[in-house]
């Protein structure tokens, strides 16, 4: 009996030792990444599939650098990232990854679409992207996916930050505060709907008798047509309904499907367990994060067969769940 007890204790200890330590790199407070990643870590801890913790970061590019450079010693850095950032890092086209492309990145699942916001207030004279010339503009936090998207869209519009009266590089909350206080005229933000920092900004402006305005990116515009031609497959059309932030009208824009990624070195069993725990607890995730309504088995596999491979553990779960044949 004593021997059996010792064996059971040894097995329990082995199981505990095999539970991976996972750090979830997210984004700034006020953005959806932070709340999504925090909720995932809570789900995984509760399910007993990982010792997980979420950390605040500057988002996509920083997250990919953490995954590549900090994974090791039994700790795995996983991350929420934008597809354009992941693509540029994986292929070595981003400045931070030219010397060493992020080839260890593996997709666990696609999460939800990010909507590119170009936020200003009525009365600034900013009606189209080209009107940002000569204005004070935040292009997103350094190392963020927002910054990558902002620069790509500006490039498609024939602009660069040099054309601004002043460039700031602020996260969602800081950008919203700066616009509310009159320190900038507009800012870029890539996030799910609704993004809390922009909801708060709209309310703050309303209290001052002002109104939020989102700059449209019409699918038929030269900017969007040029963007789609230069960067095929990275973004699709989307609409931010006027009710989301109390704007005067619906706003056409570009959408980018967010990815949840982990390193290739994450053991297959662990990747399988993390993926399974996520999709068996979708109700919890959706209750905590409104944007997670688009996290589903069908959407999770939308990038299978693309440039960046999926983790074998995740693919195993999706086959078992019937999302893949």
PDB file of C-alpha atoms in Angstrom:
ATOM      1  CA  UNK A   1       0.000   0.000   0.000  1.00  0.00           C
ATOM      2  CA  UNK A   2       2.833   2.325   0.890  1.00  0.00           C
ATOM      3  CA  UNK A   3       4.560   1.568  -2.424  1.00  0.00           C
ATOM      4  CA  UNK A   4       1.354   2.326  -4.367  1.00  0.00           C
ATOM      5  CA  UNK A   5       1.019   5.636  -2.532  1.00  0.00           C
ATOM      6  CA  UNK A   6       4.613   6.549  -3.343  1.00  0.00           C
ATOM      7  CA  UNK A   7       4.061   5.707  -7.014  1.00  0.00           C
ATOM      8  CA  UNK A   8       0.924   7.870  -7.106  1.00  0.00           C
ATOM      9  CA  UNK A   9       2.764  10.735  -5.459  1.00  0.00           C
ATOM     10  CA  UNK A  10       5.625  10.371  -7.923  1.00  0.00           C
ATOM     11  CA  UNK A  11       3.205  10.408 -10.844  1.00  0.00           C
ATOM     12  CA  UNK A  12       1.463  13.477  -9.435  1.00  0.00           C
ATOM     13  CA  UNK A  13       4.819  15.190  -9.070  1.00  0.00           C
ATOM     14  CA  UNK A  14       5.736  14.245 -12.630  1.00  0.00           C
ATOM     15  CA  UNK A  15       2.456  15.653 -13.926  1.00  0.00           C
ATOM     16  CA  UNK A  16       3.051  18.874 -12.003  1.00  0.00           C
ATOM     17  CA  UNK A  17       6.578  19.100 -13.357  1.00  0.00           C
ATOM     18  CA  UNK A  18       5.287  18.611 -16.891  1.00  0.00           C
ATOM     19  CA  UNK A  19       2.803  21.486 -16.594  1.00  0.00           C
ATOM     20  CA  UNK A  20       4.348  24.195 -18.774  1.00  0.00           C
ATOM     21  CA  UNK A  21       5.094  27.687 -17.534  1.00  0.00           C
ATOM     22  CA  UNK A  22       3.469  30.009 -20.038  1.00  0.00           C
ATOM     23  CA  UNK A  23       3.853  33.776 -20.154  1.00  0.00           C
ATOM     24  CA  UNK A  24       1.148  35.428 -22.263  1.00  0.00           C
ATOM     25  CA  UNK A  25       2.447  38.634 -23.857  1.00  0.00           C
ATOM     26  CA  UNK A  26      -0.555  40.899 -24.520  1.00  0.00           C
ATOM     27  CA  UNK A  27      -0.699  44.663 -25.099  1.00  0.00           C
ATOM     28  CA  UNK A  28      -1.384  47.881 -23.235  1.00  0.00           C
ATOM     29  CA  UNK A  29      -4.132  48.366 -20.655  1.00  0.00           C
ATOM     30  CA  UNK A  30      -7.189  49.756 -22.452  1.00  0.00           C
ATOM     31  CA  UNK A  31      -6.709  47.497 -25.471  1.00  0.00           C
ATOM     32  CA  UNK A  32      -8.463  44.185 -26.095  1.00  0.00           C
ATOM     33  CA  UNK A  33      -5.215  42.161 -26.173  1.00  0.00           C
ATOM     34  CA  UNK A  34      -4.607  42.805 -22.478  1.00  0.00           C
ATOM     35  CA  UNK A  35      -8.025  41.550 -21.377  1.00  0.00           C
ATOM     36  CA  UNK A  36      -8.071  38.655 -23.824  1.00  0.00           C
ATOM     37  CA  UNK A  37      -4.618  37.420 -22.762  1.00  0.00           C
ATOM     38  CA  UNK A  38      -5.373  37.867 -19.065  1.00  0.00           C
ATOM     39  CA  UNK A  39      -8.570  35.832 -19.407  1.00  0.00           C
ATOM     40  CA  UNK A  40      -6.761  33.070 -21.312  1.00  0.00           C
ATOM     41  CA  UNK A  41      -4.176  32.795 -18.538  1.00  0.00           C
ATOM     42  CA  UNK A  42      -6.971  32.532 -15.959  1.00  0.00           C
ATOM     43  CA  UNK A  43      -8.743  29.836 -17.978  1.00  0.00           C
ATOM     44  CA  UNK A  44      -5.562  27.779 -18.365  1.00  0.00           C
ATOM     45  CA  UNK A  45      -4.681  28.054 -14.694  1.00  0.00           C
ATOM     46  CA  UNK A  46      -8.163  27.006 -13.658  1.00  0.00           C
ATOM     47  CA  UNK A  47      -8.144  24.103 -16.126  1.00  0.00           C
ATOM     48  CA  UNK A  48      -4.770  22.999 -14.747  1.00  0.00           C
ATOM     49  CA  UNK A  49      -3.086  22.859 -18.168  1.00  0.00           C
ATOM     50  CA  UNK A  50      -0.391  25.467 -17.467  1.00  0.00           C
ATOM     51  CA  UNK A  51       1.145  27.768 -14.908  1.00  0.00           C
ATOM     52  CA  UNK A  52       0.202  30.867 -16.832  1.00  0.00           C
ATOM     53  CA  UNK A  53       0.569  34.590 -16.297  1.00  0.00           C
ATOM     54  CA  UNK A  54      -0.255  37.506 -18.593  1.00  0.00           C
ATOM     55  CA  UNK A  55       2.003  40.539 -18.938  1.00  0.00           C
ATOM     56  CA  UNK A  56       1.436  44.016 -20.350  1.00  0.00           C
ATOM     57  CA  UNK A  57       3.530  44.889 -23.437  1.00  0.00           C
ATOM     58  CA  UNK A  58       3.648  47.245 -26.420  1.00  0.00           C
ATOM     59  CA  UNK A  59       1.902  44.435 -28.353  1.00  0.00           C
ATOM     60  CA  UNK A  60       2.663  42.581 -31.594  1.00  0.00           C
ATOM     61  CA  UNK A  61       6.298  43.234 -32.523  1.00  0.00           C
ATOM     62  CA  UNK A  62       7.476  43.316 -28.909  1.00  0.00           C
ATOM     63  CA  UNK A  63       5.493  40.132 -28.276  1.00  0.00           C
ATOM     64  CA  UNK A  64       7.190  38.329 -31.166  1.00  0.00           C
ATOM     65  CA  UNK A  65      10.610  39.425 -29.887  1.00  0.00           C
ATOM     66  CA  UNK A  66       9.745  38.041 -26.442  1.00  0.00           C
ATOM     67  CA  UNK A  67       8.595  34.752 -27.967  1.00  0.00           C
ATOM     68  CA  UNK A  68      11.807  34.428 -29.965  1.00  0.00           C
ATOM     69  CA  UNK A  69      14.292  35.639 -27.365  1.00  0.00           C
ATOM     70  CA  UNK A  70      12.865  34.844 -23.938  1.00  0.00           C
ATOM     71  CA  UNK A  71      11.464  31.344 -24.430  1.00  0.00           C
ATOM     72  CA  UNK A  72      13.688  28.795 -22.699  1.00  0.00           C
ATOM     73  CA  UNK A  73      14.443  27.029 -19.443  1.00  0.00           C
ATOM     74  CA  UNK A  74      10.967  25.522 -19.289  1.00  0.00           C
ATOM     75  CA  UNK A  75       9.190  28.871 -19.791  1.00  0.00           C
ATOM     76  CA  UNK A  76       7.322  29.532 -23.024  1.00  0.00           C
ATOM     77  CA  UNK A  77       6.311  32.986 -24.228  1.00  0.00           C
ATOM     78  CA  UNK A  78       3.049  32.934 -26.171  1.00  0.00           C
ATOM     79  CA  UNK A  79       1.402  36.040 -27.567  1.00  0.00           C
ATOM     80  CA  UNK A  80      -1.460  37.929 -29.110  1.00  0.00           C
ATOM     81  CA  UNK A  81      -0.295  39.371 -32.459  1.00  0.00           C
ATOM     82  CA  UNK A  82      -1.562  40.989 -35.629  1.00  0.00           C
ATOM     83  CA  UNK A  83      -1.197  38.972 -38.845  1.00  0.00           C
ATOM     84  CA  UNK A  84       0.759  41.668 -40.679  1.00  0.00           C
ATOM     85  CA  UNK A  85       3.303  41.897 -37.855  1.00  0.00           C
ATOM     86  CA  UNK A  86       3.598  38.105 -37.678  1.00  0.00           C
ATOM     87  CA  UNK A  87       4.003  37.844 -41.461  1.00  0.00           C
ATOM     88  CA  UNK A  88       6.688  40.556 -41.646  1.00  0.00           C
ATOM     89  CA  UNK A  89       8.583  39.038 -38.673  1.00  0.00           C
ATOM     90  CA  UNK A  90       8.343  35.445 -39.923  1.00  0.00           C
ATOM     91  CA  UNK A  91       9.540  36.396 -43.421  1.00  0.00           C
ATOM     92  CA  UNK A  92      12.274  38.731 -42.124  1.00  0.00           C
ATOM     93  CA  UNK A  93      10.770  41.818 -43.782  1.00  0.00           C
ATOM     94  CA  UNK A  94      10.441  43.792 -40.537  1.00  0.00           C
ATOM     95  CA  UNK A  95      13.501  45.808 -39.454  1.00  0.00           C
ATOM     96  CA  UNK A  96      13.681  44.050 -36.077  1.00  0.00           C
ATOM     97  CA  UNK A  97      13.773  40.606 -37.738  1.00  0.00           C
ATOM     98  CA  UNK A  98      15.941  41.162 -40.835  1.00  0.00           C
ATOM     99  CA  UNK A  99      18.971  39.463 -39.310  1.00  0.00           C
ATOM    100  CA  UNK A 100      16.982  36.682 -37.671  1.00  0.00           C
ATOM    101  CA  UNK A 101      13.451  35.981 -38.983  1.00  0.00           C
ATOM    102  CA  UNK A 102      10.944  34.699 -36.404  1.00  0.00           C
ATOM    103  CA  UNK A 103      10.879  31.147 -37.777  1.00  0.00           C
ATOM    104  CA  UNK A 104       9.936  29.518 -34.461  1.00  0.00           C
ATOM    105  CA  UNK A 105       6.497  31.188 -34.415  1.00  0.00           C
ATOM    106  CA  UNK A 106       3.550  28.783 -34.620  1.00  0.00           C
ATOM    107  CA  UNK A 107      -0.139  29.663 -34.682  1.00  0.00           C
ATOM    108  CA  UNK A 108      -2.413  28.137 -32.041  1.00  0.00           C
ATOM    109  CA  UNK A 109      -5.572  29.780 -33.367  1.00  0.00           C
ATOM    110  CA  UNK A 110      -6.989  32.891 -35.028  1.00  0.00           C
ATOM    111  CA  UNK A 111      -8.799  34.999 -32.403  1.00  0.00           C
ATOM    112  CA  UNK A 112     -10.959  37.840 -33.732  1.00  0.00           C
ATOM    113  CA  UNK A 113     -10.695  40.658 -36.273  1.00  0.00           C
ATOM    114  CA  UNK A 114      -8.986  43.896 -35.373  1.00  0.00           C
ATOM    115  CA  UNK A 115     -10.537  47.015 -36.839  1.00  0.00           C
ATOM    116  CA  UNK A 116      -8.159  49.782 -37.836  1.00  0.00           C
ATOM    117  CA  UNK A 117      -9.319  52.969 -36.119  1.00  0.00           C
ATOM    118  CA  UNK A 118      -8.144  56.409 -37.233  1.00  0.00           C
ATOM    119  CA  UNK A 119      -9.587  58.479 -34.424  1.00  0.00           C
ATOM    120  CA  UNK A 120     -10.122  62.220 -34.322  1.00  0.00           C
ATOM    121  CA  UNK A 121     -12.891  64.576 -33.252  1.00  0.00           C
ATOM    122  CA  UNK A 122     -15.281  66.616 -35.334  1.00  0.00           C
ATOM    123  CA  UNK A 123     -13.953  70.032 -36.257  1.00  0.00           C
ATOM    124  CA  UNK A 124     -10.330  69.070 -36.961  1.00  0.00           C
ATOM    125  CA  UNK A 125     -10.845  69.061 -40.725  1.00  0.00           C
ATOM    126  CA  UNK A 126      -9.630  65.466 -40.953  1.00  0.00           C
ATOM    127  CA  UNK A 127     -12.039  63.649 -43.279  1.00  0.00           C
ATOM    128  CA  UNK A 128      -9.700  61.323 -45.218  1.00  0.00           C
ATOM    129  CA  UNK A 129      -6.231  59.868 -44.543  1.00  0.00           C
ATOM    130  CA  UNK A 130      -4.491  62.506 -46.650  1.00  0.00           C
ATOM    131  CA  UNK A 131      -5.857  65.192 -44.291  1.00  0.00           C
ATOM    132  CA  UNK A 132      -3.428  63.959 -41.616  1.00  0.00           C
ATOM    133  CA  UNK A 133      -0.728  65.958 -43.393  1.00  0.00           C
ATOM    134  CA  UNK A 134       0.326  68.863 -41.198  1.00  0.00           C
ATOM    135  CA  UNK A 135      -1.485  67.466 -38.134  1.00  0.00           C
ATOM    136  CA  UNK A 136      -0.314  66.132 -34.760  1.00  0.00           C
ATOM    137  CA  UNK A 137      -0.743  62.358 -34.992  1.00  0.00           C
ATOM    138  CA  UNK A 138       0.019  59.316 -32.835  1.00  0.00           C
ATOM    139  CA  UNK A 139       0.912  56.242 -34.895  1.00  0.00           C
ATOM    140  CA  UNK A 140       0.773  53.748 -31.994  1.00  0.00           C
ATOM    141  CA  UNK A 141       3.218  52.506 -29.401  1.00  0.00           C
ATOM    142  CA  UNK A 142       6.744  51.592 -30.601  1.00  0.00           C
ATOM    143  CA  UNK A 143       6.876  47.871 -31.331  1.00  0.00           C
ATOM    144  CA  UNK A 144       3.107  47.550 -31.725  1.00  0.00           C
ATOM    145  CA  UNK A 145       1.045  46.075 -34.540  1.00  0.00           C
ATOM    146  CA  UNK A 146      -0.848  49.356 -34.640  1.00  0.00           C
ATOM    147  CA  UNK A 147       2.370  51.142 -35.597  1.00  0.00           C
ATOM    148  CA  UNK A 148       3.039  48.600 -38.363  1.00  0.00           C
ATOM    149  CA  UNK A 149      -0.461  49.054 -39.792  1.00  0.00           C
ATOM    150  CA  UNK A 150      -0.366  52.842 -39.478  1.00  0.00           C
ATOM    151  CA  UNK A 151       2.875  53.068 -41.441  1.00  0.00           C
ATOM    152  CA  UNK A 152       1.588  50.678 -44.135  1.00  0.00           C
ATOM    153  CA  UNK A 153      -1.617  52.688 -44.575  1.00  0.00           C
ATOM    154  CA  UNK A 154       0.286  55.980 -44.646  1.00  0.00           C
ATOM    155  CA  UNK A 155       2.606  54.503 -47.267  1.00  0.00           C
ATOM    156  CA  UNK A 156      -0.417  53.535 -49.378  1.00  0.00           C
ATOM    157  CA  UNK A 157      -1.687  57.126 -49.011  1.00  0.00           C
ATOM    158  CA  UNK A 158       1.639  58.552 -50.150  1.00  0.00           C
ATOM    159  CA  UNK A 159       2.440  59.909 -46.687  1.00  0.00           C
ATOM    160  CA  UNK A 160       4.950  59.331 -43.906  1.00  0.00           C
ATOM    161  CA  UNK A 161       5.263  60.624 -40.327  1.00  0.00           C
ATOM    162  CA  UNK A 162       7.581  63.312 -41.706  1.00  0.00           C
ATOM    163  CA  UNK A 163       4.476  64.909 -43.204  1.00  0.00           C
ATOM    164  CA  UNK A 164       2.944  65.460 -39.751  1.00  0.00           C
ATOM    165  CA  UNK A 165       3.296  68.646 -37.761  1.00  0.00           C
ATOM    166  CA  UNK A 166       4.218  66.312 -34.907  1.00  0.00           C
ATOM    167  CA  UNK A 167       4.408  62.538 -34.515  1.00  0.00           C
ATOM    168  CA  UNK A 168       3.633  60.811 -31.234  1.00  0.00           C
ATOM    169  CA  UNK A 169       4.061  57.073 -30.600  1.00  0.00           C
ATOM    170  CA  UNK A 170       1.492  56.324 -27.906  1.00  0.00           C
ATOM    171  CA  UNK A 171      -0.624  53.336 -26.905  1.00  0.00           C
ATOM    172  CA  UNK A 172      -4.428  53.306 -26.930  1.00  0.00           C
ATOM    173  CA  UNK A 173      -5.059  54.874 -23.533  1.00  0.00           C
ATOM    174  CA  UNK A 174      -2.283  57.465 -23.851  1.00  0.00           C
ATOM    175  CA  UNK A 175      -3.450  58.419 -27.361  1.00  0.00           C
ATOM    176  CA  UNK A 176      -7.052  58.769 -26.208  1.00  0.00           C
ATOM    177  CA  UNK A 177      -5.981  60.968 -23.290  1.00  0.00           C
ATOM    178  CA  UNK A 178      -3.824  63.143 -25.559  1.00  0.00           C
ATOM    179  CA  UNK A 179      -6.693  63.663 -28.021  1.00  0.00           C
ATOM    180  CA  UNK A 180      -9.148  64.435 -25.226  1.00  0.00           C
ATOM    181  CA  UNK A 181      -6.738  67.024 -23.783  1.00  0.00           C
ATOM    182  CA  UNK A 182      -6.091  68.616 -27.195  1.00  0.00           C
ATOM    183  CA  UNK A 183      -2.435  67.586 -27.382  1.00  0.00           C
ATOM    184  CA  UNK A 184      -2.867  65.646 -30.649  1.00  0.00           C
ATOM    185  CA  UNK A 185      -5.339  65.861 -33.530  1.00  0.00           C
ATOM    186  CA  UNK A 186      -5.691  62.174 -34.390  1.00  0.00           C
ATOM    187  CA  UNK A 187      -4.372  58.709 -33.647  1.00  0.00           C
ATOM    188  CA  UNK A 188      -4.190  55.236 -35.127  1.00  0.00           C
ATOM    189  CA  UNK A 189      -5.379  52.213 -33.193  1.00  0.00           C
ATOM    190  CA  UNK A 190      -5.862  48.597 -34.243  1.00  0.00           C
ATOM    191  CA  UNK A 191      -8.215  46.758 -31.915  1.00  0.00           C
ATOM    192  CA  UNK A 192     -11.393  44.808 -31.383  1.00  0.00           C
ATOM    193  CA  UNK A 193     -14.837  46.317 -30.967  1.00  0.00           C
ATOM    194  CA  UNK A 194     -15.351  48.022 -28.676  1.00  0.00           C
ATOM    195  CA  UNK A 195     -11.957  49.218 -27.474  1.00  0.00           C
ATOM    196  CA  UNK A 196     -12.425  50.533 -23.928  1.00  0.00           C
ATOM    197  CA  UNK A 197     -10.046  53.477 -24.245  1.00  0.00           C
ATOM    198  CA  UNK A 198     -11.972  54.819 -27.268  1.00  0.00           C
ATOM    199  CA  UNK A 199     -15.341  54.267 -25.607  1.00  0.00           C
ATOM    200  CA  UNK A 200     -14.089  56.379 -22.692  1.00  0.00           C
ATOM    201  CA  UNK A 201     -12.728  58.996 -25.110  1.00  0.00           C
ATOM    202  CA  UNK A 202     -16.113  59.325 -26.849  1.00  0.00           C
ATOM    203  CA  UNK A 203     -17.793  59.871 -23.463  1.00  0.00           C
ATOM    204  CA  UNK A 204     -15.112  62.396 -22.432  1.00  0.00           C
ATOM    205  CA  UNK A 205     -15.567  64.390 -25.659  1.00  0.00           C
ATOM    206  CA  UNK A 206     -19.350  64.301 -25.288  1.00  0.00           C
ATOM    207  CA  UNK A 207     -19.063  65.843 -21.823  1.00  0.00           C
ATOM    208  CA  UNK A 208     -17.171  68.732 -23.448  1.00  0.00           C
ATOM    209  CA  UNK A 209     -19.830  69.155 -26.141  1.00  0.00           C
ATOM    210  CA  UNK A 210     -17.597  67.542 -28.767  1.00  0.00           C
ATOM    211  CA  UNK A 211     -18.041  64.404 -30.847  1.00  0.00           C
ATOM    212  CA  UNK A 212     -15.722  61.602 -31.874  1.00  0.00           C
ATOM    213  CA  UNK A 213     -15.025  61.094 -35.581  1.00  0.00           C
ATOM    214  CA  UNK A 214     -13.498  58.004 -37.188  1.00  0.00           C
ATOM    215  CA  UNK A 215     -11.729  58.565 -40.515  1.00  0.00           C
ATOM    216  CA  UNK A 216     -13.157  56.185 -43.157  1.00  0.00           C
ATOM    217  CA  UNK A 217     -11.098  53.781 -45.259  1.00  0.00           C
ATOM    218  CA  UNK A 218     -13.532  53.113 -48.081  1.00  0.00           C
ATOM    219  CA  UNK A 219     -12.903  49.847 -49.993  1.00  0.00           C
ATOM    220  CA  UNK A 220     -13.106  51.792 -53.280  1.00  0.00           C
ATOM    221  CA  UNK A 221     -10.638  54.482 -52.190  1.00  0.00           C
ATOM    222  CA  UNK A 222      -7.198  54.754 -53.744  1.00  0.00           C
ATOM    223  CA  UNK A 223      -5.601  54.191 -50.325  1.00  0.00           C
ATOM    224  CA  UNK A 224      -7.334  50.847 -49.740  1.00  0.00           C
ATOM    225  CA  UNK A 225      -6.910  49.706 -53.347  1.00  0.00           C
ATOM    226  CA  UNK A 226      -3.180  50.489 -53.180  1.00  0.00           C
ATOM    227  CA  UNK A 227      -2.866  48.762 -49.790  1.00  0.00           C
ATOM    228  CA  UNK A 228      -4.569  45.574 -51.031  1.00  0.00           C
ATOM    229  CA  UNK A 229      -2.352  45.471 -54.113  1.00  0.00           C
ATOM    230  CA  UNK A 230       0.889  45.913 -52.140  1.00  0.00           C
ATOM    231  CA  UNK A 231      -0.048  43.633 -49.229  1.00  0.00           C
ATOM    232  CA  UNK A 232      -2.428  40.978 -50.586  1.00  0.00           C
ATOM    233  CA  UNK A 233      -4.202  38.769 -48.062  1.00  0.00           C
ATOM    234  CA  UNK A 234      -3.271  40.783 -44.976  1.00  0.00           C
ATOM    235  CA  UNK A 235      -6.528  42.678 -44.511  1.00  0.00           C
ATOM    236  CA  UNK A 236     -10.157  42.644 -45.541  1.00  0.00           C
ATOM    237  CA  UNK A 237     -13.018  45.153 -45.540  1.00  0.00           C
ATOM    238  CA  UNK A 238     -14.936  45.898 -42.347  1.00  0.00           C
ATOM    239  CA  UNK A 239     -17.288  48.429 -40.812  1.00  0.00           C
ATOM    240  CA  UNK A 240     -17.265  50.055 -37.374  1.00  0.00           C
ATOM    241  CA  UNK A 241     -20.981  50.614 -36.632  1.00  0.00           C
ATOM    242  CA  UNK A 242     -21.803  54.151 -35.500  1.00  0.00           C
ATOM    243  CA  UNK A 243     -23.397  52.842 -32.297  1.00  0.00           C
ATOM    244  CA  UNK A 244     -20.101  51.393 -31.031  1.00  0.00           C
ATOM    245  CA  UNK A 245     -18.615  54.791 -30.143  1.00  0.00           C
ATOM    246  CA  UNK A 246     -21.491  57.182 -30.832  1.00  0.00           C
ATOM    247  CA  UNK A 247     -20.086  58.421 -34.140  1.00  0.00           C
ATOM    248  CA  UNK A 248     -22.333  60.207 -36.607  1.00  0.00           C
ATOM    249  CA  UNK A 249     -22.177  57.410 -39.186  1.00  0.00           C
ATOM    250  CA  UNK A 250     -20.875  53.891 -39.809  1.00  0.00           C
ATOM    251  CA  UNK A 251     -17.165  53.858 -40.702  1.00  0.00           C
ATOM    252  CA  UNK A 252     -15.710  51.578 -43.397  1.00  0.00           C
ATOM    253  CA  UNK A 253     -12.204  50.400 -42.541  1.00  0.00           C
ATOM    254  CA  UNK A 254      -9.695  47.547 -42.822  1.00  0.00           C
ATOM    255  CA  UNK A 255      -9.843  44.446 -40.624  1.00  0.00           C
ATOM    256  CA  UNK A 256      -6.924  42.269 -39.576  1.00  0.00           C
ATOM    257  CA  UNK A 257      -7.491  38.852 -37.959  1.00  0.00           C
ATOM    258  CA  UNK A 258      -5.502  38.569 -34.742  1.00  0.00           C
ATOM    259  CA  UNK A 259      -3.475  35.441 -34.095  1.00  0.00           C
ATOM    260  CA  UNK A 260      -2.565  33.674 -30.891  1.00  0.00           C
ATOM    261  CA  UNK A 261       0.930  32.262 -31.311  1.00  0.00           C
ATOM    262  CA  UNK A 262       3.360  30.121 -29.340  1.00  0.00           C
ATOM    263  CA  UNK A 263       6.909  28.899 -30.019  1.00  0.00           C
ATOM    264  CA  UNK A 264       7.498  25.705 -31.967  1.00  0.00           C
ATOM    265  CA  UNK A 265       9.390  24.389 -28.912  1.00  0.00           C
ATOM    266  CA  UNK A 266       6.171  24.268 -26.838  1.00  0.00           C
ATOM    267  CA  UNK A 267       5.563  20.496 -26.439  1.00  0.00           C
ATOM    268  CA  UNK A 268       2.807  19.110 -28.641  1.00  0.00           C
ATOM    269  CA  UNK A 269       0.829  17.830 -25.647  1.00  0.00           C
ATOM    270  CA  UNK A 270       0.943  21.271 -24.047  1.00  0.00           C
ATOM    271  CA  UNK A 271      -0.185  23.046 -27.223  1.00  0.00           C
ATOM    272  CA  UNK A 272      -3.023  20.546 -27.555  1.00  0.00           C
ATOM    273  CA  UNK A 273      -4.073  21.077 -23.917  1.00  0.00           C
ATOM    274  CA  UNK A 274      -3.968  24.891 -24.149  1.00  0.00           C
ATOM    275  CA  UNK A 275      -6.017  24.893 -27.355  1.00  0.00           C
ATOM    276  CA  UNK A 276      -8.545  22.426 -25.983  1.00  0.00           C
ATOM    277  CA  UNK A 277      -8.965  24.360 -22.720  1.00  0.00           C
ATOM    278  CA  UNK A 278      -9.539  27.565 -24.689  1.00  0.00           C
ATOM    279  CA  UNK A 279     -12.316  26.181 -26.883  1.00  0.00           C
ATOM    280  CA  UNK A 280     -13.961  24.228 -24.076  1.00  0.00           C
ATOM    281  CA  UNK A 281     -14.251  27.511 -22.138  1.00  0.00           C
ATOM    282  CA  UNK A 282     -15.394  29.897 -24.871  1.00  0.00           C
ATOM    283  CA  UNK A 283     -18.372  31.031 -22.798  1.00  0.00           C
ATOM    284  CA  UNK A 284     -16.002  32.298 -20.084  1.00  0.00           C
ATOM    285  CA  UNK A 285     -13.779  34.033 -22.636  1.00  0.00           C
ATOM    286  CA  UNK A 286     -16.715  35.679 -24.412  1.00  0.00           C
ATOM    287  CA  UNK A 287     -18.245  36.860 -21.171  1.00  0.00           C
ATOM    288  CA  UNK A 288     -14.988  38.602 -20.245  1.00  0.00           C
ATOM    289  CA  UNK A 289     -14.044  39.968 -23.686  1.00  0.00           C
ATOM    290  CA  UNK A 290     -16.700  41.178 -26.143  1.00  0.00           C
ATOM    291  CA  UNK A 291     -14.392  40.739 -29.159  1.00  0.00           C
ATOM    292  CA  UNK A 292     -14.118  37.010 -28.371  1.00  0.00           C
ATOM    293  CA  UNK A 293     -17.590  36.515 -29.859  1.00  0.00           C
ATOM    294  CA  UNK A 294     -15.661  35.895 -33.101  1.00  0.00           C
ATOM    295  CA  UNK A 295     -13.368  33.300 -31.515  1.00  0.00           C
ATOM    296  CA  UNK A 296     -14.785  30.027 -32.816  1.00  0.00           C
ATOM    297  CA  UNK A 297     -13.601  26.690 -34.190  1.00  0.00           C
ATOM    298  CA  UNK A 298     -14.502  27.812 -37.697  1.00  0.00           C
ATOM    299  CA  UNK A 299     -12.547  31.077 -37.462  1.00  0.00           C
ATOM    300  CA  UNK A 300      -9.653  29.532 -35.513  1.00  0.00           C
ATOM    301  CA  UNK A 301      -8.362  27.610 -38.537  1.00  0.00           C
ATOM    302  CA  UNK A 302      -8.753  30.316 -41.196  1.00  0.00           C
ATOM    303  CA  UNK A 303      -4.948  30.598 -41.697  1.00  0.00           C
ATOM    304  CA  UNK A 304      -4.220  26.861 -42.009  1.00  0.00           C
ATOM    305  CA  UNK A 305      -2.114  26.374 -45.123  1.00  0.00           C
ATOM    306  CA  UNK A 306      -0.833  29.951 -45.027  1.00  0.00           C
ATOM    307  CA  UNK A 307       2.710  31.278 -44.702  1.00  0.00           C
ATOM    308  CA  UNK A 308       2.992  30.767 -40.936  1.00  0.00           C
ATOM    309  CA  UNK A 309       2.470  27.149 -39.809  1.00  0.00           C
ATOM    310  CA  UNK A 310       0.094  26.082 -37.048  1.00  0.00           C
ATOM    311  CA  UNK A 311       1.447  24.196 -34.041  1.00  0.00           C
ATOM    312  CA  UNK A 312       1.004  20.434 -34.442  1.00  0.00           C
ATOM    313  CA  UNK A 313      -0.679  20.231 -31.028  1.00  0.00           C
ATOM    314  CA  UNK A 314      -3.308  22.758 -32.073  1.00  0.00           C
ATOM    315  CA  UNK A 315      -3.896  21.002 -35.389  1.00  0.00           C
ATOM    316  CA  UNK A 316      -4.457  17.739 -33.533  1.00  0.00           C
ATOM    317  CA  UNK A 317      -7.184  19.324 -31.421  1.00  0.00           C
ATOM    318  CA  UNK A 318      -8.873  20.967 -34.425  1.00  0.00           C
ATOM    319  CA  UNK A 319      -8.978  17.620 -36.262  1.00  0.00           C
ATOM    320  CA  UNK A 320     -10.507  15.933 -33.221  1.00  0.00           C
ATOM    321  CA  UNK A 321     -13.048  18.773 -32.865  1.00  0.00           C
ATOM    322  CA  UNK A 322     -14.056  18.486 -36.527  1.00  0.00           C
ATOM    323  CA  UNK A 323     -12.780  21.915 -37.561  1.00  0.00           C
ATOM    324  CA  UNK A 324     -10.277  20.273 -39.935  1.00  0.00           C
ATOM    325  CA  UNK A 325     -10.537  17.119 -41.995  1.00  0.00           C
TER     326      UNK A 325
END
